[in-house]
Structure formats: structure tokens, C-alpha cells
Tab-separated table of C-alpha atoms and ligand atoms in Angstrom:
chain	number	residue	atom	x	y	z
A	298	UNK	CA	106.311	102.936	-80.914
A	299	UNK	CA	102.634	102.397	-81.579
A	300	UNK	CA	100.417	103.272	-78.636
A	301	UNK	CA	96.775	103.078	-77.662
A	302	UNK	CA	95.779	106.100	-75.561
A	303	UNK	CA	92.705	106.019	-73.317
A	304	UNK	CA	92.113	109.676	-72.487
A	305	UNK	CA	89.435	111.180	-70.231
A	306	UNK	CA	87.179	113.640	-72.079
A	307	UNK	CA	84.862	115.925	-70.116
A	308	UNK	CA	83.257	119.113	-71.361
A	309	UNK	CA	83.103	120.815	-67.944
A	310	UNK	CA	82.613	120.110	-64.248
A	311	UNK	CA	78.862	119.601	-64.680
A	312	UNK	CA	79.062	117.189	-67.641
A	313	UNK	CA	79.644	113.477	-67.396
A	314	UNK	CA	83.064	112.402	-68.645
A	315	UNK	CA	84.220	109.275	-70.436
A	316	UNK	CA	87.379	107.676	-71.799
A	317	UNK	CA	88.030	108.007	-75.529
A	318	UNK	CA	90.525	105.846	-77.394
A	319	UNK	CA	93.178	107.300	-79.704
A	320	UNK	CA	95.814	105.389	-81.666
A	321	UNK	CA	99.261	106.988	-81.975
A	322	UNK	CA	101.765	105.571	-84.461
A	323	UNK	CA	105.470	106.289	-84.815
A	324	UNK	CA	105.953	107.772	-81.350
A	325	UNK	CA	109.678	108.272	-80.743
A	326	UNK	CA	111.048	107.118	-77.366
A	327	UNK	CA	113.011	110.405	-77.442
A	328	UNK	CA	109.791	112.434	-77.174
A	329	UNK	CA	108.539	113.975	-73.952
A	330	UNK	CA	105.092	112.783	-72.832
A	331	UNK	CA	103.573	116.232	-73.442
A	332	UNK	CA	105.156	116.354	-76.911
A	333	UNK	CA	103.365	113.095	-77.652
A	334	UNK	CA	100.085	114.764	-76.577
A	335	UNK	CA	100.995	117.799	-78.740
A	336	UNK	CA	101.435	115.447	-81.715
A	337	UNK	CA	98.052	113.856	-80.989
A	338	UNK	CA	96.420	117.294	-80.779
A	339	UNK	CA	97.980	118.312	-84.109
A	340	UNK	CA	96.380	115.242	-85.678
A	341	UNK	CA	93.023	116.013	-84.057
A	342	UNK	CA	93.064	119.666	-85.158
A	343	UNK	CA	94.019	118.692	-88.726
A	344	UNK	CA	91.109	116.244	-88.735
A	345	UNK	CA	88.770	119.042	-87.599
A	346	UNK	CA	88.116	117.525	-84.164
A	347	UNK	CA	88.397	119.005	-80.691
A	348	UNK	CA	91.954	118.700	-79.264
A	349	UNK	CA	92.592	117.281	-75.789
A	350	UNK	CA	92.681	120.052	-73.176
A	351	UNK	CA	95.652	119.693	-70.843
A	352	UNK	CA	97.467	122.191	-68.658
A	353	UNK	CA	101.163	123.020	-68.974
A	354	UNK	CA	103.440	126.021	-68.757
A	355	UNK	CA	107.142	125.783	-67.888
A	356	UNK	CA	107.724	122.211	-69.154
A	357	UNK	CA	110.743	122.055	-66.860
A	358	UNK	CA	109.242	120.805	-63.618
A	359	UNK	CA	108.837	124.075	-61.748
A	360	UNK	CA	105.361	125.539	-62.324
A	361	UNK	CA	103.230	122.587	-61.184
A	362	UNK	CA	100.560	122.966	-63.856
A	363	UNK	CA	101.026	119.747	-65.866
A	364	UNK	CA	99.492	117.286	-63.405
A	365	UNK	CA	97.494	114.338	-64.721
A	366	UNK	CA	97.084	110.680	-63.820
A	367	UNK	CA	99.043	108.380	-66.149
A	368	UNK	CA	98.556	104.632	-65.782
A	369	UNK	CA	97.242	105.067	-62.249
A	370	UNK	CA	99.981	107.376	-60.975
A	371	UNK	CA	99.950	111.171	-60.606
A	372	UNK	CA	102.591	112.450	-63.076
A	373	UNK	CA	103.055	108.904	-64.386
A	374	UNK	CA	104.970	105.823	-63.323
A	375	UNK	CA	108.447	107.355	-62.808
A	376	UNK	CA	109.164	108.579	-59.242
A	377	UNK	CA	110.141	112.213	-58.609
A	378	UNK	CA	109.310	113.370	-62.136
A	379	UNK	CA	106.604	115.773	-63.313
A	380	UNK	CA	104.485	114.913	-66.357
A	381	UNK	CA	106.352	117.498	-68.434
A	382	UNK	CA	109.694	115.814	-67.694
A	383	UNK	CA	108.382	112.309	-68.335
A	384	UNK	CA	110.003	110.669	-71.350
A	385	UNK	CA	108.267	108.281	-73.731
A	386	UNK	CA	111.181	105.854	-73.319
A	387	UNK	CA	109.479	104.610	-70.134
A	388	UNK	CA	106.619	103.185	-72.226
A	389	UNK	CA	106.615	100.089	-74.434
A	390	UNK	CA	105.621	99.593	-78.041
A	391	UNK	CA	102.006	98.391	-78.172
A	392	UNK	CA	101.212	99.671	-74.677
A	393	UNK	CA	97.832	101.081	-73.644
A	394	UNK	CA	98.245	104.296	-71.634
A	395	UNK	CA	95.412	105.547	-69.415
A	396	UNK	CA	95.385	109.330	-68.949
A	397	UNK	CA	93.024	111.027	-66.477
A	398	UNK	CA	92.641	114.341	-64.615
A	399	UNK	CA	93.161	114.736	-60.856
A	400	UNK	CA	90.083	113.366	-59.129
A	401	UNK	CA	89.344	115.375	-55.979
A	402	UNK	CA	86.249	117.392	-55.094
A	403	UNK	CA	88.169	120.631	-54.331
A	404	UNK	CA	89.758	120.388	-57.839
A	405	UNK	CA	86.754	120.415	-60.228
A	406	UNK	CA	87.397	119.499	-63.859
A	407	UNK	CA	87.519	122.524	-66.168
A	408	UNK	CA	87.878	120.462	-69.334
A	409	UNK	CA	89.327	117.011	-70.146
A	410	UNK	CA	92.607	116.801	-68.173
A	411	UNK	CA	92.542	120.343	-66.762
A	412	UNK	CA	91.328	120.860	-63.206
A	413	UNK	CA	90.809	124.052	-61.240
A	414	UNK	CA	93.603	124.187	-58.612
A	415	UNK	CA	92.734	127.702	-57.435
A	416	UNK	CA	91.870	126.201	-54.022
A	417	UNK	CA	95.652	126.024	-53.456
A	418	UNK	CA	95.951	129.730	-54.289
A	419	UNK	CA	93.244	130.488	-51.709
A	420	UNK	CA	95.182	128.564	-49.030
A	421	UNK	CA	98.357	130.471	-49.925
A	422	UNK	CA	96.530	133.815	-49.820
A	423	UNK	CA	95.195	132.919	-46.344
A	424	UNK	CA	98.706	132.921	-44.848
A	425	UNK	CA	101.446	131.516	-47.046
A	426	UNK	CA	103.677	134.579	-46.896
A	427	UNK	CA	105.617	136.803	-44.518
A	428	UNK	CA	104.715	140.475	-44.112
A	429	UNK	CA	107.795	142.512	-44.932
A	430	UNK	CA	108.411	145.878	-46.459
A	431	UNK	CA	109.549	145.361	-50.006
A	432	UNK	CA	112.408	147.424	-51.352
A	433	UNK	CA	116.125	146.765	-51.449
A	434	UNK	CA	116.998	143.153	-50.687
A	435	UNK	CA	118.244	142.869	-47.077
A	436	UNK	CA	121.772	141.661	-46.458
A	437	UNK	CA	121.562	137.857	-46.536
A	438	UNK	CA	123.388	137.255	-43.257
A	439	UNK	CA	121.708	139.965	-41.177
A	440	UNK	CA	119.359	137.382	-39.591
A	441	UNK	CA	121.396	134.264	-38.762
A	442	UNK	CA	119.718	130.900	-39.402
A	443	UNK	CA	121.062	127.447	-38.655
A	444	UNK	CA	122.351	125.750	-41.797
A	445	UNK	CA	120.347	122.577	-41.112
A	446	UNK	CA	117.161	124.643	-40.715
A	447	UNK	CA	117.723	126.661	-43.867
A	448	UNK	CA	118.453	123.431	-45.783
A	449	UNK	CA	115.223	121.860	-44.479
A	450	UNK	CA	113.257	125.037	-45.262
A	451	UNK	CA	114.590	124.897	-48.793
A	452	UNK	CA	113.622	121.211	-49.121
A	453	UNK	CA	110.048	122.210	-48.196
A	454	UNK	CA	110.058	125.277	-50.441
A	455	UNK	CA	110.576	123.140	-53.556
A	456	UNK	CA	106.866	122.168	-53.479
A	457	UNK	CA	105.464	123.318	-56.825
A	458	UNK	CA	101.791	123.238	-55.820
A	459	UNK	CA	100.937	120.640	-58.445
A	460	UNK	CA	98.245	118.896	-56.393
A	461	UNK	CA	99.513	115.344	-56.959
A	462	UNK	CA	99.441	114.797	-53.188
A	463	UNK	CA	95.719	115.619	-53.080
A	464	UNK	CA	94.993	113.451	-56.118
A	465	UNK	CA	96.908	110.492	-54.649
A	466	UNK	CA	95.209	110.720	-51.247
A	467	UNK	CA	92.090	108.645	-50.533
A	468	UNK	CA	90.893	111.556	-48.330
A	469	UNK	CA	91.804	114.258	-50.890
A	470	UNK	CA	93.944	115.738	-48.141
A	471	UNK	CA	96.042	118.817	-48.856
A	472	UNK	CA	98.163	118.290	-45.745
A	473	UNK	CA	101.424	117.614	-47.614
A	474	UNK	CA	101.076	120.809	-49.656
A	475	UNK	CA	100.035	122.949	-46.670
A	476	UNK	CA	102.722	121.455	-44.444
A	477	UNK	CA	105.414	122.235	-47.016
A	478	UNK	CA	104.222	125.842	-47.207
A	479	UNK	CA	104.099	126.094	-43.392
A	480	UNK	CA	107.521	124.450	-42.970
A	481	UNK	CA	109.369	126.746	-45.334
A	482	UNK	CA	108.544	129.630	-42.974
A	483	UNK	CA	108.371	127.825	-39.616
A	484	UNK	CA	112.018	126.774	-39.829
A	485	UNK	CA	113.382	130.282	-40.368
A	486	UNK	CA	113.481	133.247	-37.935
A	487	UNK	CA	111.682	135.470	-40.461
A	488	UNK	CA	108.721	133.093	-40.473
A	489	UNK	CA	108.323	132.744	-36.697
A	490	UNK	CA	106.780	136.206	-36.169
A	491	UNK	CA	103.457	135.357	-37.864
A	492	UNK	CA	103.682	131.572	-37.337
A	493	UNK	CA	100.562	131.197	-35.165
A	494	UNK	CA	98.263	133.298	-37.342
A	495	UNK	CA	99.644	131.642	-40.471
A	496	UNK	CA	99.024	128.049	-39.440
A	497	UNK	CA	95.531	128.781	-38.097
A	498	UNK	CA	94.506	130.660	-41.241
A	499	UNK	CA	95.908	128.113	-43.703
A	500	UNK	CA	94.438	125.098	-41.902
A	501	UNK	CA	91.050	126.851	-41.579
A	502	UNK	CA	91.056	127.636	-45.302
A	503	UNK	CA	92.101	124.085	-46.188
A	504	UNK	CA	89.168	122.690	-44.173
A	505	UNK	CA	86.715	125.268	-45.523
A	506	UNK	CA	87.604	124.326	-49.112
A	507	UNK	CA	86.726	120.674	-48.529
A	508	UNK	CA	90.118	118.962	-48.396
A	509	UNK	CA	90.169	115.862	-46.184
A	510	UNK	CA	92.397	115.135	-43.226
A	511	UNK	CA	95.596	113.081	-43.196
A	512	UNK	CA	95.261	109.464	-42.076
A	513	UNK	CA	98.995	108.647	-42.453
A	514	UNK	CA	98.655	106.490	-45.561
A	515	UNK	CA	101.688	108.123	-47.167
A	516	UNK	CA	100.524	107.994	-50.795
A	517	UNK	CA	101.194	111.741	-51.065
A	518	UNK	CA	104.888	111.330	-50.195
A	519	UNK	CA	105.268	108.413	-52.630
A	520	UNK	CA	103.708	110.297	-55.542
A	521	UNK	CA	105.078	113.798	-54.884
A	522	UNK	CA	107.327	114.761	-57.812
A	523	UNK	CA	109.405	116.960	-55.493
A	524	UNK	CA	109.811	114.313	-52.764
A	525	UNK	CA	108.251	116.433	-50.031
A	526	UNK	CA	108.464	114.363	-46.858
A	527	UNK	CA	105.708	113.342	-44.420
A	528	UNK	CA	107.800	114.876	-41.618
A	529	UNK	CA	106.427	118.208	-42.889
A	530	UNK	CA	102.937	117.042	-41.853
A	531	UNK	CA	104.253	116.226	-38.360
A	532	UNK	CA	105.673	119.764	-38.215
A	533	UNK	CA	102.344	121.225	-39.388
A	534	UNK	CA	100.538	119.371	-36.586
A	535	UNK	CA	103.044	120.618	-33.994
A	536	UNK	CA	102.755	124.191	-35.271
A	537	UNK	CA	98.968	123.933	-35.168
A	538	UNK	CA	98.895	122.691	-31.538
A	539	UNK	CA	101.299	125.483	-30.503
A	540	UNK	CA	99.072	128.112	-32.138
A	541	UNK	CA	96.350	128.009	-29.453
B	712	LIG	S1	103.636	118.510	-51.833
B	712	LIG	FE1	104.443	117.542	-53.730
B	712	LIG	S2	102.630	116.655	-54.705
B	712	LIG	FE2	101.883	118.149	-53.207
B	712	LIG	S3	101.633	120.070	-54.317
B	712	LIG	FE3	103.710	120.093	-53.433
B	712	LIG	S4	105.025	119.249	-55.053
B	712	LIG	FE4	102.928	118.706	-55.640
B	713	LIG	S1	104.665	122.261	-67.071
B	713	LIG	FE1	105.528	123.254	-65.340
B	713	LIG	S2	105.896	121.645	-63.926
B	713	LIG	FE2	105.259	120.634	-65.727
């Protein structure tokens, strides 16, 4: 395939960014999207020009670092897939592909397609944990939990903290992310002990860092690569009301 890439270039958060155009020839439909960017960067480096900065780590859909907007969708046009698992077979020969960073005030651009998502770390540090003594792993069945609750907690725990929900939201709301982190504990007996402090601290931190509120648009759920459900936000709201 021959492709025209329109990629956002920005030196840092304070500089003005712009789209630059790159032509890519002989792209195999077998390639992963990030491999295609690797091939572009190889060409740029060999030509003595600055490569495109983009974030990635696991390349298997679990670390959450590879987020970018592709043709108007966080993580690209294929539902429930992270950028690193996106295949070039979903694009057509001759296509123009627009590639941009997350655009949300609490995620400032570091360079090109890389944004600073440390605001999510700060929310997690505020309360996204349970206080237990570490040591030998406790016997798994010593605290009984309903199967349906542990299944739901697991569904929430698959959030990878990628930030696509924030990027997709017109309010730059982090409610889907925070609600997933709250839900994974709220549904299990181990998480109930600190539930009130946790939800107050995480919501306070989320507000302090400048994330917007949820107005039930649902773009976050549509674009989430891990299919985290809006029902988590309803649970977050219930937990928050119960915490006072
Ligand atoms: S809720 Fe979904 S979109 Fe938001 S951070 Fe978690 S995995 Fe990413
Ligand atoms: S690189 Fe880890 S989720 Fe994509």
C-alpha cells in the first residue's frame, strides 16, 4: 500500500504544533500500525531528520502507553483495539491517515504524539489501592466473594489507563477511568474497608487536576479499547454519595 500520513509535530507543550505530511510506499497490510511508524522513523533517521516521537511499551494491549488519535478515533477506527494491536489491513491503498496526540488540558504534549499522562498516576496514588500487609499471598478463598461481583470487578480491572476516554470526551472527563479503578475495589470485600476515603480522595484529585465532569455523552465507552462500561460511572456516583 502507498499511504499519505498527516502527523502532528510539536516540540513541547509550550510550542505551537502543526501537521506534517509524509509519504509511505510499500506498506504491507500484514504490518502493525506501530511497525509502520517504526519504518517511517527509520527512513527519517537515515535521512538525518528528527523521527516522530510516539509512546509505546508492551505492544500487546496491556500497558496503555500507545494512545494516539488515528483518523479521528482514539486508538484508530477498529473498536476494542489499542493502537499497538491495530493492523494495517484496516487501511486502504492510497489512503490519507491523520495521526494526532490526545488533546486534553490535563495531558500536555511532551513531544509530537506523546502526552504526559502522569495525572492518572496522581489519581491512583490518591486512593487507587488497598492497604494490606505484603508478604505471603493469602489463601484465595479465605474471604468469600460472590462470583458475579468478582467477575464484574475483573471487568473493571482490565482498564489499562490509556486515557482514550479522556481524549474522546468533550469535557476531558476522567470519570470512566476513575470509575473503573473505584469499581474494581468497591465490588470486593477487601475494597470496602477504605471505600469512603478512596472515592473522596480520587474524585478530589481528579477535579484538582482539571478533568471535566461526565455529561453522559458516552464517547468514552465507545472508544475505550477495553470496553469499560458506563455502568462503572453510575457506581462511582453511588459510592461518592455514600461517602458523606
Ligand atoms: S477506561 Fe478505557 S479508555 Fe479509559 S483509561 Fe481505562 S482502558 Fe483507557
Ligand atoms: S504499547 Fe502497551 S498497550 Fe499498546
